[in-house]
Tab-separated table of C-alpha atoms in Angstrom:
chain	number	residue	atom	x	y	z
H	46	MET	CA	-18.762	-13.549	-30.335
H	47	THR	CA	-22.363	-13.270	-29.217
H	48	GLN	CA	-23.916	-9.939	-28.293
H	49	ASP	CA	-23.869	-10.889	-24.567
H	50	ASN	CA	-20.158	-11.746	-24.665
H	51	LYS	CA	-19.386	-8.561	-26.577
H	52	ASN	CA	-21.132	-6.431	-23.926
H	53	GLU	CA	-19.234	-8.215	-21.140
H	54	THR	CA	-15.952	-7.251	-22.830
H	55	TYR	CA	-16.661	-3.574	-22.232
H	56	LYS	CA	-17.844	-3.777	-18.633
H	57	PRO	CA	-15.335	-2.949	-15.904
H	58	ILE	CA	-14.229	-5.869	-13.753
H	59	LEU	CA	-13.839	-3.561	-10.735
H	60	SER	CA	-15.169	-0.127	-9.797
H	61	LEU	CA	-14.020	1.808	-6.737
H	62	SER	CA	-14.952	5.216	-5.372
H	63	MET	CA	-12.102	7.681	-5.012
H	64	ASP	CA	-14.207	9.849	-2.690
H	65	ASP	CA	-14.525	7.750	0.494
H	66	LYS	CA	-10.836	7.131	1.209
H	67	ILE	CA	-7.511	8.628	0.311
H	68	TYR	CA	-5.240	5.665	-0.302
H	69	LEU	CA	-1.648	6.235	0.825
H	70	ALA	CA	-0.104	2.808	0.229
H	71	VAL	CA	-0.897	-0.715	-0.952
H	72	ALA	CA	0.843	-4.087	-0.786
H	73	LYS	CA	-0.009	-7.670	-1.701
H	74	ASP	CA	0.790	-11.225	-0.652
H	75	LEU	CA	-0.028	-13.827	-3.295
H	76	THR	CA	1.902	-16.714	-1.737
H	77	GLY	CA	-0.768	-18.683	0.148
H	78	PRO	CA	-3.965	-20.493	-0.704
H	79	LEU	CA	-5.711	-17.124	-0.308
H	80	SER	CA	-4.270	-13.908	-1.714
H	81	PHE	CA	-4.216	-10.744	0.369
H	82	VAL	CA	-4.112	-7.049	-0.456
H	83	TYR	CA	-3.231	-4.617	2.348
H	84	THR	CA	-4.204	-0.955	2.161
H	85	LEU	CA	-3.368	2.134	4.164
H	86	ALA	CA	-5.934	4.893	3.754
H	87	CYS	CA	-7.295	8.015	5.390
H	88	LEU	CA	-11.060	7.669	5.756
H	89	ARG	CA	-13.654	10.377	5.121
H	90	GLN	CA	-14.889	11.831	8.436
H	91	GLY	CA	-18.541	11.938	7.442
H	92	LYS	CA	-20.785	10.928	4.578
H	93	ASN	CA	-21.028	14.440	3.125
H	94	SER	CA	-17.764	15.781	4.516
H	95	ASN	CA	-14.736	16.883	2.520
H	96	THR	CA	-12.535	16.201	5.549
H	97	PHE	CA	-10.457	13.053	6.049
H	98	ASN	CA	-8.906	11.547	9.169
H	99	MET	CA	-5.217	12.421	9.425
H	100	ILE	CA	-4.428	9.030	10.964
H	101	PRO	CA	-4.761	6.281	8.352
H	102	THR	CA	-6.555	2.967	8.720
H	103	ARG	CA	-5.009	-0.357	7.714
H	104	GLU	CA	-7.256	-2.845	5.930
H	105	ILE	CA	-6.757	-6.357	4.629
H	106	HIS	CA	-8.712	-7.769	1.701
H	107	ALA	CA	-8.760	-11.527	1.008
H	108	PHE	CA	-9.241	-13.060	-2.441
H	109	LYS	CA	-9.686	-16.617	-3.636
H	110	THR	CA	-7.556	-16.064	-6.744
H	111	LYS	CA	-4.243	-14.346	-7.403
H	112	GLU	CA	-5.746	-12.731	-10.493
H	113	ALA	CA	-8.550	-11.040	-8.544
H	114	ALA	CA	-6.082	-9.859	-5.896
H	115	SER	CA	-3.761	-8.484	-8.571
H	116	VAL	CA	-6.576	-6.537	-10.246
H	117	TYR	CA	-7.584	-5.040	-6.893
H	118	HIS	CA	-3.965	-4.264	-5.942
H	119	ASP	CA	-3.135	-2.681	-9.296
H	120	THR	CA	-6.289	-0.551	-9.165
H	121	ILE	CA	-5.482	0.717	-5.668
H	122	GLU	CA	-1.862	1.286	-6.695
H	123	SER	CA	-3.078	3.516	-9.533
H	124	ILE	CA	-5.223	5.467	-7.061
H	125	VAL	CA	-2.238	5.837	-4.684
H	126	ASN	CA	-0.189	7.273	-7.563
H	127	VAL	CA	-2.959	9.751	-8.464
H	128	ASN	CA	-3.318	10.753	-4.800
H	129	ALA	CA	0.443	11.177	-4.354
H	130	ALA	CA	0.560	13.528	-7.355
H	131	ASP	CA	-2.366	15.634	-6.085
H	132	GLU	CA	-0.951	18.570	-4.131
H	133	THR	CA	-4.191	18.963	-2.147
H	134	LYS	CA	-3.589	15.483	-0.700
H	135	GLN	CA	0.098	16.016	0.059
H	136	PRO	CA	-0.505	16.987	3.719
H	137	LEU	CA	-1.874	13.476	4.378
H	138	PHE	CA	1.183	11.867	2.781
H	139	SER	CA	3.604	14.196	4.593
H	140	ALA	CA	1.931	13.717	7.977
H	141	ASN	CA	2.092	9.946	7.556
H	142	ASP	CA	5.558	9.499	6.007
H	143	GLU	CA	6.722	7.296	8.873
H	144	LEU	CA	3.569	5.144	8.912
H	145	ILE	CA	3.730	4.715	5.131
H	146	ALA	CA	7.388	3.641	5.382
H	147	ARG	CA	6.606	1.160	8.160
H	148	PHE	CA	3.582	-0.180	6.259
H	149	THR	CA	5.528	-0.745	3.046
H	150	GLY	CA	8.495	-2.145	4.984
H	151	CYS	CA	6.433	-4.704	6.924
H	152	VAL	CA	4.029	-5.776	4.197
H	153	ARG	CA	5.324	-7.050	0.900
């Protein structure tokens, strides 16, 4: 293994901020020519704010490969699990129980 290849081994393939959004749910669809990851998240209200919108935003992310979509999905899923276990973020989950259930029920 060359030095360049060795350094590449230790670089992350994806980095995401956990400060701009509070992810509540994630789903994926890897069945078509493009792969899609759907997210449900409460967005930060301002650049330097510690306040988040109570009403979540739905986003769709398209990927050319199933592998890239799976990495993104699994990363977001890990963040959702961390957020769900954080008692300071529980009010967002509780306030959006119904939306989270509908989101996960409609998107698989």
